[in-house]
Amino acid sequence: MVNIKTYSSAKIKRYLEQYKIATMEDLKKVLGTDVRMTVFRKLKELPLRTSYSHRGKYYALEKSIKFDSLGLWSSKSAWFSSYGTLLETTKVFVMKSEKGYSVTELDDILHVSVKESLINLFKRKSLWRKRISGVYVYFSTSSDVQAKQVVRRREYMYDQNYKLGRVEDGLLQHELKAAIVLFSSLLNEKQKRLYSGLEAIKIGYGGDQIISKLLGIDCHTVARGRKEIMDYDIEVERVRKKGGGRSSIKKSPEIEKVIEYLMEYEKAGDPTGKGLKWIRRTPEKIAEQLALLGIEVSGKAVGTLIKELNYSLRCNSKKISNGGKRLTKEEREERNEQFEYIKKKREEFVKHGYPVISVDTKSKEMIGNFRNHGTRYKKESDLVFDHDFKNYGIGRAIPGGILDVQRYEGFVYVSQSLWDKKDNKFASSETSEFVVENITKWWKCYGKKTYSNSGKILILVDSGGANGYRSRMWKLKLSELFCNKYGMEATVCHYPSGASKWNPIEHRLFSEISKNWQGTPLRSYETVLKYIRSTKTKTGLKVKAYLVRKNYIKGKKISDEDFKTIKIRPHNTIPKWNYTLMPNGGYVSTN
């Protein structure tokens, strides 16, 4: 007998009563299904409304909505209308308006962009529009209502122009403002002051404030220009009175010393004193501190001075390796020797046609409606959780990667580590077994066919983690699952401690994947796989991705007896980082 899973709309109702609004993805999780039609069928059983913002992305129960006097209601950033869709809401607002609406006016009321909706309604002849003062205004198609709206719009424009003191035939608000601003931009300081005062006189009460806002100058300057005209106190030959204007700020030893003192605990830079320095404080904050000391100087002037003192804006730079620990001479020589040896082994294997792969595990990614760093082009921002709590998500993805260095092909096996609500932990972990099984899968499906005549392989890995050089599990699993099973000789070279960024897979594969999905919330494992598979570069990178549902458990131990079964041959050059694993009964020469 086949068990058919049933779904209840009551779950959706309870969720919406608690959280007010929800998206399709939220409701899928509530019902425990990935099928959109299942959710749609259940939504039909409930009295719901969809948002007119976010392209109808959000749902809400009708009983939870309390419309205001305009027929609008919002929750978080989602807006709902008693008239339904954005198109219908836009139409009703224009039809009921007293003086029609421009795009900007209706944008402010509905809190979304309505330009596209208004144009569509005009093309369908559902609304009528007229260009007034350089701006399209939308009106009702009913001739009686339209006539009243146009008259009231013209009265409104007349009132606006009257406030500026200029009402002439054919010259309305926007043209008048543009003319005043354009003319004032051609004047010098004194002429602009007098002209602003003249316009303020024409307006009368409140004119100083209106002209100050329009021209972007201080209200006291307008008042001074008005007073000069009224008192006939105008100097014809000078722009400013003698001695007027702010004294120029010049770099002086006193100001330099004060700035250096203020920056004593804020700066960083070249210890030799010859290079650039950088600080945390902004020029405006430094100017405020200088003002407290009796030195009046603008933030702009401070910016000029600190540049002359060799300060500059800087960001963090990740260039300190090994945790900041100073390496000894022997450690530096050993590190350099390992890099040279890896280079030599790569050239040797490539020359003979043997495969060379770079192996590592990418940083773990939370799966759910979480913020992902970076930006991307979208009409609206994605709404994500305000906290990245583990129990908010589905689980996490553990991408285990393999890069075929010669063919520039990437293979990523994503471990599905679901969140166990009962035990309050993730079901799967990054283990040596996971890494080795990824290598065996790659060899079985791709490597064996591509390098059919090869009995050897070079594996480049980091010195720590699941594939670290100290890990006995890593060596045992590589011997059992790969070398013994396929009769392969696996030469392993570990990058020095703190040098994992030099592993080719880090900067040739993982970095490209991160750039491809930046700014995209990874809401499902399918999303992760999709973005990994679509990762490409101009230099020819191709990536394949697979989901691994098996759970890998940490904490497994290896007995000394089991470890002795491994046939391992350390190399003469730094044997802890370089060794070859052979299938049982085999032998391989080193160096």
XYZ file of C-alpha atoms in Angstrom:
591
model
C 0.000 0.000 0.000
C 1.417 3.442 -1.001
C 1.373 6.150 1.667
C 0.290 9.477 0.154
C 1.527 12.515 2.044
C -1.184 15.048 2.815
C -0.804 18.767 3.434
C -2.961 21.029 5.560
C -3.717 24.702 4.936
C -4.027 25.083 8.719
C -0.225 25.161 8.960
C -0.091 28.121 6.582
C -2.844 29.885 8.537
C -1.015 29.465 11.866
C 2.258 30.672 10.334
C 0.643 33.796 8.860
C -1.170 34.559 12.110
C 2.182 34.516 13.880
C 4.436 36.240 11.325
C 1.816 38.369 9.447
C 3.427 37.912 5.992
C 5.277 35.149 4.149
C 6.833 34.346 0.768
C 6.364 31.233 -1.364
C 9.682 29.889 -0.100
C 8.559 30.361 3.513
C 5.303 28.504 2.861
C 7.121 25.638 1.126
C 9.137 25.122 4.303
C 5.993 25.308 6.432
C 4.288 22.554 4.397
C 7.502 20.582 3.938
C 7.325 20.469 0.127
C 9.304 21.816 -2.822
C 6.298 21.848 -5.187
C 4.813 25.308 -5.838
C 1.472 23.947 -7.081
C 0.920 22.174 -3.763
C 1.286 25.479 -1.964
C -0.962 27.279 -4.465
C -3.726 24.730 -3.936
C -3.598 25.239 -0.186
C -3.524 29.021 -0.549
C -6.837 28.890 -2.444
C -8.449 27.487 0.700
C -7.602 30.598 2.715
C -8.814 34.240 2.494
C -5.520 35.858 1.471
C -4.156 38.981 -0.142
C -0.909 39.421 -2.034
C 1.340 42.461 -1.780
C 1.377 45.025 -4.572
C 5.046 45.662 -3.774
C 7.835 43.138 -4.468
C 5.857 41.932 -7.525
C 3.238 40.198 -5.345
C 5.858 38.158 -3.521
C 4.248 38.325 -0.055
C 1.018 36.790 1.284
C -1.075 37.836 4.282
C -4.391 36.791 5.855
C -7.226 39.241 5.236
C -8.157 39.296 8.912
C -4.610 40.377 9.835
C -4.697 43.382 7.511
C -5.895 46.749 8.798
C -6.057 49.218 5.909
C -5.573 52.939 6.566
C -7.726 55.754 5.162
C -6.019 55.391 1.775
C -6.691 51.659 1.646
C -3.043 50.728 2.272
C -1.330 48.492 4.849
C 2.288 47.491 5.330
C 4.253 44.903 7.284
C 8.028 45.224 7.354
C 8.772 46.463 3.822
C 5.834 44.766 2.069
C 2.790 46.879 1.068
C -0.799 45.672 0.533
C -3.766 47.472 -1.012
C -7.501 47.052 -0.611
C -7.705 47.482 -4.395
C -5.479 44.491 -5.172
C -2.532 44.661 -7.568
C -0.206 47.610 -8.150
C -1.802 48.241 -11.555
C -5.333 48.390 -10.140
C -4.242 50.428 -7.109
C -2.483 52.976 -9.331
C -5.558 53.312 -11.517
C -7.959 53.826 -8.588
C -5.721 56.438 -6.935
C -5.506 58.485 -10.145
C -9.236 58.177 -10.880
C -10.142 59.372 -7.344
C -7.522 62.129 -7.098
C -8.484 65.830 -6.993
C -5.750 67.109 -9.320
C -4.258 63.974 -10.918
C -0.833 62.571 -10.029
C 2.666 62.766 -11.412
C 4.984 59.750 -11.168
C 6.941 61.264 -8.271
C 3.833 62.146 -6.283
C 2.349 58.668 -6.608
C 5.726 57.033 -5.834
C 5.770 58.835 -2.480
C 2.211 57.759 -1.639
C 2.467 54.082 -2.638
C 6.119 53.656 -1.567
C 7.013 51.818 -4.785
C 7.910 52.806 -8.350
C 4.726 53.319 -10.391
C 6.199 54.686 -13.629
C 5.827 51.406 -15.506
C 2.263 50.892 -14.249
C 1.203 54.417 -15.261
C 2.659 54.019 -18.755
C 0.882 50.671 -19.203
C -2.439 52.164 -18.080
C -1.976 55.089 -20.471
C -1.229 52.725 -23.379
C -4.371 50.746 -22.538
C -6.311 54.027 -22.504
C -7.307 53.401 -18.878
C -5.769 56.770 -17.916
C -5.170 60.073 -19.707
C -2.053 62.195 -19.329
C -0.975 65.740 -20.112
C 2.431 67.430 -19.984
C 2.306 70.347 -17.579
C 5.418 72.427 -16.810
C 7.644 69.735 -18.299
C 6.152 66.919 -16.193
C 3.603 64.294 -17.226
C 0.510 64.352 -15.007
C -1.995 61.470 -15.170
C -5.753 62.064 -15.034
C -9.035 60.161 -15.213
C -10.414 59.117 -18.618
C -13.885 60.361 -17.599
C -14.316 63.724 -19.327
C -16.196 65.367 -16.406
C -13.699 64.197 -13.754
C -10.758 64.931 -16.048
C -11.812 68.553 -16.604
C -12.076 69.182 -12.846
C -8.697 67.507 -12.215
C -6.938 69.623 -14.860
C -8.404 72.870 -13.481
C -7.343 71.998 -9.936
C -3.869 71.009 -11.164
C -3.453 74.399 -12.866
C -4.651 76.162 -9.709
C -2.125 74.154 -7.714
C 0.695 75.085 -10.113
C -0.380 78.728 -9.996
C -0.181 78.714 -6.172
C 3.268 77.190 -6.277
C 4.529 79.840 -8.679
C 2.879 82.608 -6.694
C 5.048 81.636 -3.704
C 8.097 82.396 -5.867
C 6.716 85.808 -6.794
C 6.701 85.162 -10.556
C 3.448 84.347 -12.311
C 3.520 85.030 -16.023
C 1.742 83.511 -18.987
C 3.585 80.451 -20.248
C 6.123 80.517 -17.368
C 5.255 77.952 -14.674
C 6.985 76.457 -11.653
C 9.733 74.215 -13.054
C 10.783 76.573 -15.857
C 10.893 79.507 -13.419
C 13.065 77.671 -10.885
C 15.460 76.537 -13.600
C 15.763 80.115 -14.932
C 16.502 81.583 -11.470
C 19.126 78.964 -10.656
C 20.774 79.261 -14.086
C 20.956 83.052 -13.936
C 22.362 83.121 -10.381
C 25.097 80.643 -11.362
C 26.498 83.263 -13.776
C 26.900 85.912 -11.060
C 29.809 86.607 -8.742
C 29.484 86.538 -4.973
C 28.207 90.076 -4.567
C 25.819 89.961 -7.540
C 24.344 86.653 -6.351
C 23.774 88.095 -2.862
C 21.982 91.152 -4.241
C 19.950 89.134 -6.750
C 18.806 86.710 -4.053
C 17.785 89.658 -1.900
C 15.812 91.164 -4.817
C 13.884 87.903 -5.409
C 13.181 87.659 -1.664
C 11.706 91.197 -1.711
C 9.363 90.213 -4.554
C 8.053 87.212 -2.614
C 7.576 89.068 0.621
C 7.119 87.258 3.925
C 9.146 84.020 4.003
C 11.070 84.954 0.852
C 14.480 84.618 2.509
C 13.829 80.967 3.357
C 12.413 80.108 -0.094
C 15.284 81.678 -2.056
C 17.885 80.271 0.362
C 16.578 76.755 -0.233
C 16.289 77.251 -4.003
C 19.805 78.656 -4.561
C 21.534 76.666 -1.829
C 22.961 79.678 0.003
C 22.734 80.747 3.630
C 19.518 82.451 4.704
C 21.500 85.242 6.384
C 23.241 85.979 3.071
C 19.847 86.472 1.388
C 18.720 88.733 4.234
C 21.946 90.752 3.959
C 21.444 91.232 0.205
C 17.852 92.336 0.789
C 18.985 94.831 3.442
C 21.715 96.275 1.170
C 19.161 96.915 -1.591
C 16.628 98.474 0.778
C 19.302 100.725 2.390
C 21.098 101.515 -0.914
C 24.302 100.299 0.801
C 26.115 98.918 -2.265
C 29.834 99.254 -3.073
C 30.187 99.386 -6.849
C 33.940 98.739 -7.176
C 34.392 95.850 -4.695
C 32.861 92.385 -4.392
C 33.605 92.220 -0.664
C 34.252 94.861 1.892
C 37.901 95.470 2.672
C 39.231 92.679 4.918
C 36.163 90.496 4.307
C 36.185 86.749 3.802
C 37.746 83.869 5.769
C 41.479 83.950 6.389
C 43.325 81.313 4.382
C 44.580 78.299 6.329
C 48.212 77.495 5.694
C 50.199 74.538 6.895
C 52.176 75.654 9.916
C 54.415 73.783 12.395
C 51.889 74.513 15.154
C 48.936 72.952 13.305
C 51.102 70.016 12.186
C 52.107 69.293 15.775
C 48.499 69.471 16.998
C 47.285 67.055 14.278
C 50.172 64.661 14.957
C 49.325 64.781 18.670
C 45.629 64.062 18.035
C 46.565 61.140 15.778
C 49.149 59.613 18.132
C 46.956 56.637 19.094
C 44.941 56.562 15.871
C 47.585 56.051 13.199
C 49.376 53.174 11.550
C 51.914 52.997 8.743
C 55.476 52.395 7.622
C 57.736 51.972 10.707
C 60.616 53.647 8.856
C 58.592 56.875 8.679
C 59.193 57.226 4.935
C 55.931 55.791 3.621
C 52.260 56.669 3.925
C 50.336 56.591 7.204
C 46.635 55.993 7.757
C 44.167 56.935 10.489
C 40.714 56.039 11.819
C 39.370 59.572 12.356
C 37.689 61.519 9.580
C 38.852 65.072 8.685
C 35.568 66.450 10.056
C 36.193 64.860 13.475
C 39.755 66.192 13.502
C 38.379 69.676 12.699
C 35.998 69.366 15.688
C 38.930 68.464 17.971
C 40.953 71.410 16.617
C 38.006 73.750 17.272
C 38.058 72.700 20.941
C 41.695 73.784 20.998
C 40.829 77.178 19.527
C 41.897 76.452 15.942
C 39.060 77.182 13.503
C 39.561 75.126 10.360
C 37.183 73.247 8.018
C 37.161 69.501 7.435
C 38.203 70.104 3.828
C 41.263 72.072 4.932
C 42.167 69.320 7.425
C 41.920 66.794 4.589
C 44.460 68.819 2.592
C 46.809 69.079 5.576
C 46.773 65.372 6.482
C 47.553 64.464 2.862
C 50.613 66.693 3.053
C 51.558 64.835 6.254
C 51.549 61.541 4.262
C 48.269 60.181 5.646
C 45.861 58.319 3.355
C 42.713 56.157 3.464
C 43.571 52.470 3.815
C 41.732 49.176 4.178
C 42.804 45.943 5.857
C 45.270 43.801 3.901
C 45.524 40.058 4.630
C 49.261 39.572 4.175
C 50.472 38.355 7.587
C 50.912 34.596 7.384
C 51.495 31.995 10.082
C 49.278 33.855 12.568
C 51.829 36.624 12.913
C 54.410 34.245 14.385
C 57.938 35.158 13.343
C 59.556 32.260 11.515
C 63.065 31.166 12.388
C 65.757 30.989 9.733
C 65.407 27.187 9.581
C 61.598 27.448 9.171
C 61.931 29.998 6.368
C 64.443 27.798 4.557
C 62.217 24.727 5.018
C 59.191 26.659 3.734
C 61.056 27.835 0.638
C 62.441 24.343 0.015
C 58.912 22.891 0.087
C 57.638 25.374 -2.482
C 60.574 24.529 -4.760
C 59.941 20.807 -4.306
C 56.230 21.109 -5.121
C 57.140 23.029 -8.283
C 59.607 20.294 -9.263
C 57.084 17.464 -8.683
C 54.383 19.257 -10.666
C 56.686 19.689 -13.649
C 57.777 16.038 -13.380
C 54.218 14.642 -13.354
C 53.001 16.949 -16.126
C 55.984 15.971 -18.295
C 55.076 12.256 -18.023
C 51.346 12.867 -18.529
C 50.332 11.921 -14.967
C 47.370 13.714 -13.354
C 48.004 16.579 -10.921
C 45.058 17.579 -8.713
C 44.655 20.258 -6.061
C 42.319 19.244 -3.220
C 40.705 21.284 -0.441
C 37.398 22.008 1.271
C 35.821 25.431 0.742
C 34.457 27.440 3.655
C 31.142 26.088 4.937
C 28.039 27.967 3.790
C 24.823 28.334 5.800
C 21.730 27.233 3.845
C 18.662 29.355 4.425
C 17.492 32.948 4.127
C 20.830 34.320 5.329
C 22.830 37.334 4.139
C 25.560 36.566 1.627
C 28.349 39.136 1.358
C 28.723 41.122 -1.841
C 26.384 42.911 -4.255
C 24.576 42.124 -7.493
C 22.259 43.943 -9.874
C 18.606 43.681 -8.815
C 15.579 45.961 -8.799
C 15.006 45.287 -5.097
C 17.140 43.985 -2.250
C 16.620 40.478 -0.924
C 15.010 40.428 2.525
C 17.040 38.111 4.766
C 17.216 37.219 8.464
C 18.670 39.900 10.718
C 20.687 37.256 12.622
C 22.615 34.244 11.313
C 21.498 31.784 13.974
C 22.118 28.174 12.949
C 18.644 26.995 13.906
C 17.078 29.509 11.477
C 18.411 27.592 8.477
C 18.004 24.248 6.765
C 21.603 23.237 7.371
C 24.980 24.026 5.894
C 26.875 23.086 2.748
C 30.404 21.667 2.922
C 31.898 22.027 -0.591
C 34.757 19.574 -1.131
C 36.696 20.618 -4.221
C 39.077 18.998 -6.699
C 40.884 20.997 -9.395
C 42.458 19.205 -12.336
C 45.411 21.576 -12.678
C 46.351 20.543 -16.224
C 42.845 20.620 -17.742
C 41.599 23.529 -15.590
C 38.436 21.648 -14.628
C 36.803 21.894 -11.240
C 34.759 19.244 -9.448
C 32.844 20.141 -6.284
C 31.082 17.587 -4.066
C 28.698 19.399 -1.703
C 28.046 17.583 1.562
C 24.439 18.063 2.719
C 24.822 18.743 6.428
C 21.274 19.251 7.704
C 20.473 20.879 11.050
C 19.342 18.305 13.610
C 16.783 20.130 15.755
C 16.626 17.282 18.250
C 20.358 17.109 18.985
C 20.874 20.803 18.183
C 23.821 20.185 15.835
C 24.675 19.566 12.197
C 24.283 16.005 10.941
C 27.512 15.858 8.916
C 31.067 17.176 9.278
C 34.199 17.685 7.223
C 36.245 14.491 7.640
C 39.147 12.716 5.949
C 36.735 10.078 4.681
C 34.692 12.774 2.919
C 37.764 14.232 1.200
C 39.093 10.821 0.057
C 35.695 9.639 -1.198
C 35.508 12.791 -3.327
C 38.862 11.864 -4.907
C 37.682 8.303 -5.614
C 34.439 9.577 -7.196
C 36.382 11.966 -9.401
C 38.816 9.228 -10.476
C 36.071 6.707 -11.185
C 33.922 9.058 -13.299
C 36.482 11.351 -14.923
C 40.130 10.816 -14.042
C 40.235 7.144 -15.046
C 38.918 7.969 -18.511
C 41.056 11.054 -19.044
C 44.327 9.521 -17.753
C 43.665 5.914 -18.759
C 47.333 4.902 -18.987
C 48.408 6.496 -15.727
C 49.313 4.541 -12.615
C 50.439 7.552 -10.606
C 48.859 10.757 -9.361
C 50.111 13.897 -7.582
C 47.806 15.318 -4.913
C 48.424 18.883 -3.615
C 46.792 19.622 -0.252
C 47.119 21.910 2.758
C 49.056 20.888 5.838
C 46.046 21.049 8.192
C 42.386 20.101 8.374
C 40.850 16.807 7.267
C 43.740 16.233 4.845
C 46.519 17.443 7.158
C 49.953 15.804 7.177
C 49.481 14.695 10.812
C 46.116 12.990 10.109
C 46.408 9.200 10.236
C 42.810 8.852 9.047
C 43.657 10.797 5.861
C 46.516 8.455 4.990
C 44.569 5.280 5.877
C 41.479 6.230 3.845
C 43.577 7.352 0.875
C 45.393 4.018 0.955
C 42.250 1.884 1.394
C 39.693 3.665 -0.794
C 41.955 4.902 -3.582
C 45.362 3.258 -3.820
C 44.314 -0.329 -2.995
C 41.022 -0.153 -4.862
C 42.404 1.251 -8.118
C 46.067 0.117 -7.898
C 47.288 3.729 -7.946
C 50.446 5.257 -6.486
C 49.430 8.526 -4.837
C 52.162 11.089 -4.213
C 51.040 13.686 -1.684
C 52.668 17.115 -1.234
C 51.451 19.382 1.555
C 51.794 23.161 1.404
C 53.604 24.607 4.451
C 51.612 25.692 7.501
C 49.951 29.069 6.944
C 50.441 28.849 3.166
C 47.103 27.350 2.107
C 46.369 30.381 -0.111
C 49.087 29.125 -2.490
C 47.135 25.919 -3.086
C 45.904 26.326 -6.727
C 42.297 25.394 -5.908
C 41.991 28.356 -3.535
C 42.636 31.133 -6.050
C 41.675 29.349 -9.286
C 38.375 27.681 -8.297
C 37.010 28.654 -4.878
C 37.522 32.394 -5.414
C 35.595 32.261 -8.711
C 32.691 30.418 -7.047
C 32.516 33.057 -4.296
C 32.444 35.838 -6.881
C 29.698 34.079 -8.843
C 27.233 33.816 -5.933
C 28.132 37.013 -4.072
C 25.098 38.918 -2.832
C 22.833 35.879 -3.386
C 21.159 34.257 -0.339
C 21.844 30.508 -0.533
C 18.324 29.418 0.390
C 18.615 25.799 -0.800
C 21.196 23.193 -1.765
C 19.902 23.408 -5.327
C 20.864 27.095 -5.361
C 24.396 26.210 -4.232
C 24.757 23.575 -6.963
C 23.334 25.896 -9.620
C 25.792 28.704 -8.904
C 28.775 26.355 -8.661
C 27.910 24.743 -12.017
C 27.488 28.126 -13.694
C 30.925 29.346 -12.555
C 33.101 30.134 -15.587
C 36.083 32.306 -16.470
C 37.465 33.813 -19.652
C 40.469 31.496 -19.342
C 38.252 28.415 -19.739
C 37.335 27.179 -16.248
C 34.539 24.582 -16.215
C 32.968 23.290 -13.011
C 30.801 20.279 -12.208
C 28.948 19.947 -8.889
C 27.223 17.069 -7.102
C 25.230 16.741 -3.883
C 26.478 14.225 -1.293
C 23.729 13.082 1.093
C 25.890 10.720 3.168
C 26.616 11.892 6.731
C 30.238 11.938 7.864
C 30.904 11.699 11.602
C 33.964 13.122 13.341
C 35.905 11.424 16.129
C 36.742 8.049 14.555
C 40.020 6.557 15.789
C 42.598 4.333 14.042
C 44.405 1.521 15.802
C 48.156 1.078 15.419
C 47.545 -2.299 13.779
C 45.355 -0.760 11.059
C 47.829 2.038 10.433
C 50.698 -0.428 9.970
C 48.869 -1.952 6.973
C 49.522 1.257 4.996
C 52.371 1.065 2.504
C 53.840 4.556 2.720
C 57.211 5.774 1.476
C 58.358 9.150 2.885
C 60.428 11.265 0.488
C 63.958 12.376 1.268
C 62.912 16.037 0.964
C 60.943 17.097 4.053
C 59.363 13.644 4.626
C 56.629 14.971 6.921
C 55.133 16.970 4.025
C 56.006 14.687 1.092
C 55.251 10.971 0.806
C 53.901 8.340 -1.594
C 51.155 5.845 -0.772
C 51.285 2.559 -2.664
C 48.749 -0.203 -3.178
C 49.400 -3.321 -1.093
C 52.312 -5.276 -2.571
C 53.545 -2.333 -4.644
C 56.723 -0.276 -4.570
C 57.591 3.160 -5.815
C 60.878 5.043 -6.102
C 61.219 8.480 -4.534
C 62.828 11.699 -5.724
